[in-house]
mmCIF file of C-alpha atoms in Angstrom:
data_model
loop_
_atom_site.group_PDB
_atom_site.id
_atom_site.type_symbol
_atom_site.label_atom_id
_atom_site.label_comp_id
_atom_site.label_asym_id
_atom_site.label_seq_id
_atom_site.Cartn_x
_atom_site.Cartn_y
_atom_site.Cartn_z
ATOM 1 C CA MET A 267 99.320 94.154 -126.910
ATOM 2 C CA ASP A 268 97.963 96.645 -129.416
ATOM 3 C CA VAL A 269 97.875 96.048 -133.185
ATOM 4 C CA LYS A 270 100.865 98.333 -133.961
ATOM 5 C CA LYS A 271 103.067 96.470 -131.481
ATOM 6 C CA MET A 272 101.950 93.127 -132.916
ATOM 7 C CA ILE A 273 102.830 94.270 -136.440
ATOM 8 C CA VAL A 274 106.267 95.504 -135.349
ATOM 9 C CA LEU A 275 106.864 92.224 -133.528
ATOM 10 C CA ALA A 276 105.824 90.200 -136.593
ATOM 11 C CA ILE A 277 108.161 92.241 -138.840
ATOM 12 C CA LEU A 278 111.062 91.797 -136.420
ATOM 13 C CA MET A 279 110.417 88.068 -136.170
ATOM 14 C CA ALA A 280 110.294 87.723 -139.966
ATOM 15 C CA PHE A 281 113.452 89.831 -140.410
ATOM 16 C CA TYR A 282 115.454 87.838 -137.864
ATOM 17 C CA GLY A 283 113.939 84.458 -138.758
ATOM 18 C CA CYS A 284 112.397 84.037 -135.335
ATOM 19 C CA GLN A 285 109.599 81.661 -134.567
ATOM 20 C CA PRO A 286 106.726 83.037 -132.488
ATOM 21 C CA ALA A 287 107.463 81.813 -128.981
ATOM 22 C CA ILE A 288 105.913 84.466 -126.815
ATOM 23 C CA ALA A 289 105.473 83.467 -123.195
ATOM 24 C CA THR A 290 103.936 85.308 -120.315
ATOM 25 C CA MET A 291 105.320 84.922 -116.824
ATOM 26 C CA SER A 292 102.732 85.704 -114.199
ATOM 27 C CA ASN A 293 103.803 87.430 -111.018
ATOM 28 C CA GLN A 294 102.047 84.514 -109.342
ATOM 29 C CA THR A 295 104.610 82.032 -110.712
ATOM 30 C CA ALA A 296 106.243 80.345 -107.738
ATOM 31 C CA ARG A 297 109.919 81.081 -107.262
ATOM 32 C CA GLU A 298 110.553 78.749 -104.348
ATOM 33 C CA THR A 299 109.862 75.248 -103.075
ATOM 34 C CA LEU A 300 110.253 74.154 -99.460
ATOM 35 C CA TYR A 301 110.685 70.572 -98.230
ATOM 36 C CA THR A 302 111.175 68.961 -94.822
ATOM 37 C CA GLY A 303 113.949 66.377 -94.831
ATOM 38 C CA ASP A 304 113.469 62.748 -93.850
ATOM 39 C CA GLY A 305 117.084 61.533 -93.776
ATOM 40 C CA ALA A 306 116.559 59.364 -96.884
ATOM 41 C CA THR A 307 115.236 61.457 -99.790
ATOM 42 C CA THR A 308 117.879 63.175 -101.923
ATOM 43 C CA ALA A 309 115.875 64.249 -105.023
ATOM 44 C CA PHE A 310 113.652 67.336 -104.740
ATOM 45 C CA THR A 311 111.672 68.801 -107.637
ATOM 46 C CA PHE A 312 110.883 72.426 -108.383
ATOM 47 C CA SER A 313 108.351 73.698 -110.928
ATOM 48 C CA PHE A 314 109.549 77.241 -111.651
ATOM 49 C CA PRO A 315 111.723 78.163 -114.658
ATOM 50 C CA ILE A 316 115.426 78.962 -114.253
ATOM 51 C CA ASP A 317 118.212 79.906 -116.654
ATOM 52 C CA THR A 318 121.378 77.966 -117.399
ATOM 53 C CA GLY A 319 124.626 79.892 -117.151
ATOM 54 C CA SER A 320 128.028 79.245 -118.640
ATOM 55 C CA ALA A 321 129.430 75.735 -118.359
ATOM 56 C CA GLY A 322 125.997 74.407 -117.372
ATOM 57 C CA SER A 323 125.848 76.280 -114.070
ATOM 58 C CA HIS A 324 122.608 77.617 -112.653
ATOM 59 C CA PRO A 325 123.388 81.143 -111.391
ATOM 60 C CA ASP A 326 119.792 82.016 -110.510
ATOM 61 C CA LEU A 327 119.156 78.903 -108.400
ATOM 62 C CA GLU A 328 119.861 78.857 -104.666
ATOM 63 C CA VAL A 329 119.571 75.868 -102.347
ATOM 64 C CA TRP A 330 119.455 76.404 -98.578
ATOM 65 C CA LEU A 331 119.375 74.023 -95.599
ATOM 66 C CA ARG A 332 117.739 75.287 -92.425
ATOM 67 C CA THR A 333 117.971 73.669 -89.014
ATOM 68 C CA ILE A 334 114.366 73.697 -87.776
ATOM 69 C CA ALA A 335 115.170 74.029 -84.053
ATOM 70 C CA THR A 336 117.528 76.998 -84.346
ATOM 71 C CA GLY A 337 116.544 78.635 -87.641
ATOM 72 C CA ALA A 338 120.193 78.626 -88.762
ATOM 73 C CA GLN A 339 120.419 78.605 -92.566
ATOM 74 C CA VAL A 340 123.342 77.510 -94.735
ATOM 75 C CA GLN A 341 123.456 78.094 -98.480
ATOM 76 C CA GLN A 342 124.484 74.954 -100.356
ATOM 77 C CA THR A 343 127.024 74.871 -103.200
ATOM 78 C CA GLU A 344 126.200 73.404 -106.611
ATOM 79 C CA THR A 345 128.440 70.455 -107.615
ATOM 80 C CA THR A 346 129.710 70.139 -104.021
ATOM 81 C CA GLN A 347 126.481 69.615 -102.092
ATOM 82 C CA TYR A 348 123.892 69.210 -104.863
ATOM 83 C CA SER A 349 123.375 68.811 -108.589
ATOM 84 C CA VAL A 350 120.569 70.075 -110.834
ATOM 85 C CA SER A 351 118.787 68.340 -113.709
ATOM 86 C CA ALA A 352 116.094 69.673 -116.033
ATOM 87 C CA THR A 353 112.512 68.599 -116.569
ATOM 88 C CA ASN A 354 111.882 67.809 -120.275
ATOM 89 C CA ASN A 355 115.512 68.629 -121.236
ATOM 90 C CA ASP A 356 115.195 72.329 -120.401
ATOM 91 C CA PHE A 357 114.504 74.369 -117.314
ATOM 92 C CA SER A 358 111.399 76.175 -118.612
ATOM 93 C CA SER A 359 109.166 74.015 -116.421
ATOM 94 C CA GLY A 360 111.533 73.328 -113.557
ATOM 95 C CA GLY A 361 113.811 70.482 -112.631
ATOM 96 C CA THR A 362 115.248 68.421 -109.815
ATOM 97 C CA VAL A 363 117.826 69.257 -107.165
ATOM 98 C CA THR A 364 119.645 66.123 -106.034
ATOM 99 C CA MET A 365 121.444 66.487 -102.722
ATOM 100 C CA VAL A 366 124.704 64.594 -102.095
ATOM 101 C CA THR A 367 123.511 63.972 -98.519
ATOM 102 C CA ALA A 368 119.820 63.593 -97.685
ATOM 103 C CA PRO A 369 118.527 66.398 -95.428
ATOM 104 C CA ALA A 370 117.718 65.140 -91.930
ATOM 105 C CA ALA A 371 114.212 65.231 -90.466
ATOM 106 C CA THR A 372 115.443 68.169 -88.374
ATOM 107 C CA GLU A 373 116.131 70.251 -91.512
ATOM 108 C CA LYS A 374 114.156 72.079 -94.164
ATOM 109 C CA LEU A 375 115.400 72.363 -97.746
ATOM 110 C CA LEU A 376 114.602 75.534 -99.670
ATOM 111 C CA ILE A 377 114.996 75.679 -103.456
ATOM 112 C CA LEU A 378 114.825 79.294 -104.577
ATOM 113 C CA ARG A 379 115.107 81.210 -107.843
ATOM 114 C CA ASN A 380 117.085 84.413 -107.314
ATOM 115 C CA THR A 381 117.438 85.975 -110.754
ATOM 116 C CA PRO A 382 120.469 88.267 -111.204
ATOM 117 C CA GLN A 383 119.348 91.866 -111.681
ATOM 118 C CA THR A 384 121.194 92.517 -114.906
ATOM 119 C CA GLN A 385 120.180 93.267 -118.477
ATOM 120 C CA GLY A 386 122.575 91.307 -120.653
ATOM 121 C CA SER A 387 120.839 91.933 -123.974
ATOM 122 C CA ASP A 388 122.143 94.432 -126.498
ATOM 123 C CA ILE A 389 119.635 94.196 -129.327
ATOM 124 C CA GLY A 390 120.043 97.369 -131.314
ATOM 125 C CA SER A 391 121.063 100.974 -131.524
ATOM 126 C CA SER A 392 118.492 102.489 -133.866
ATOM 127 C CA GLY A 393 114.777 102.609 -134.623
ATOM 128 C CA VAL A 394 112.452 100.033 -133.103
ATOM 129 C CA LEU A 395 115.337 97.982 -131.718
ATOM 130 C CA LEU A 396 116.621 101.020 -129.819
ATOM 131 C CA THR A 397 113.130 101.521 -128.369
ATOM 132 C CA ILE A 398 113.068 97.904 -127.166
ATOM 133 C CA GLU A 399 116.634 98.203 -125.826
ATOM 134 C CA ASN A 400 115.721 101.365 -123.902
ATOM 135 C CA ALA A 401 112.628 99.670 -122.457
ATOM 136 C CA LEU A 402 114.698 96.707 -121.239
ATOM 137 C CA ASP A 403 117.280 99.069 -119.750
ATOM 138 C CA LYS A 404 114.528 100.994 -117.950
ATOM 139 C CA LEU A 405 112.998 97.802 -116.529
ATOM 140 C CA THR A 406 116.406 96.720 -115.286
ATOM 141 C CA LYS A 407 116.917 100.082 -113.569
ATOM 142 C CA ILE A 408 113.472 99.773 -111.940
ATOM 143 C CA VAL A 409 114.325 96.308 -110.622
ATOM 144 C CA ILE A 410 117.659 97.519 -109.222
ATOM 145 C CA ASP A 411 115.966 100.518 -107.572
ATOM 146 C CA LEU A 412 113.283 98.319 -106.023
ATOM 147 C CA GLN A 413 115.905 95.866 -104.765
ATOM 148 C CA GLU A 414 117.740 98.679 -103.000
ATOM 149 C CA GLU A 415 114.496 99.598 -101.241
ATOM 150 C CA VAL A 416 113.725 95.975 -100.338
ATOM 151 C CA ASN A 417 117.242 95.599 -98.905
ATOM 152 C CA ARG A 418 116.350 98.238 -96.296
ATOM 153 C CA CYS A 419 113.238 96.341 -95.108
ATOM 154 C CA ILE A 420 112.819 94.028 -92.149
ATOM 155 C CA LYS A 421 112.852 90.465 -93.448
ATOM 156 C CA ILE A 422 111.972 86.994 -92.284
ATOM 157 C CA PRO A 423 114.247 84.010 -93.094
ATOM 158 C CA LYS A 424 113.830 82.645 -96.626
ATOM 159 C CA SER A 425 112.741 79.263 -95.339
ATOM 160 C CA ASP A 426 109.979 80.597 -93.056
ATOM 161 C CA ALA A 427 106.374 80.574 -94.199
ATOM 162 C CA ALA A 428 105.415 83.657 -96.211
ATOM 163 C CA THR A 429 102.267 83.958 -94.075
ATOM 164 C CA LEU A 430 104.032 85.071 -90.860
#
């Protein structure tokens, strides 16, 4: 970040009473965790950050069960088939998915972050804030465009190894 951007950021933080809490998310940050069931374990941890939606839901978290022999996958439903709890009282460093029924030894459990491709922030309509708003809008458009392209690609099941 260049000096001008740092100064603008410091002014904005002072103006809005913000504390400096700048975090970098590497593209190497894991977004999935895969387990093999044993018929007894119900609690499965994940170490990637997720967001909390309205009423404590977790809209960017998906949980899938895959039958190893057939490859059939079934997405699980929060509150019906699993619950989610945070590590350290927030989800910035992950959490735990607790299944109602322990996955069998013939199943794999995939915990996956699937962030909605929306830009819900509206931070300003003039000056520096408009510049930031336009940048966020552009990034959101890029993500949506890339997703459309990815949707046309040949894919392997989510619970298969990424090294196929």
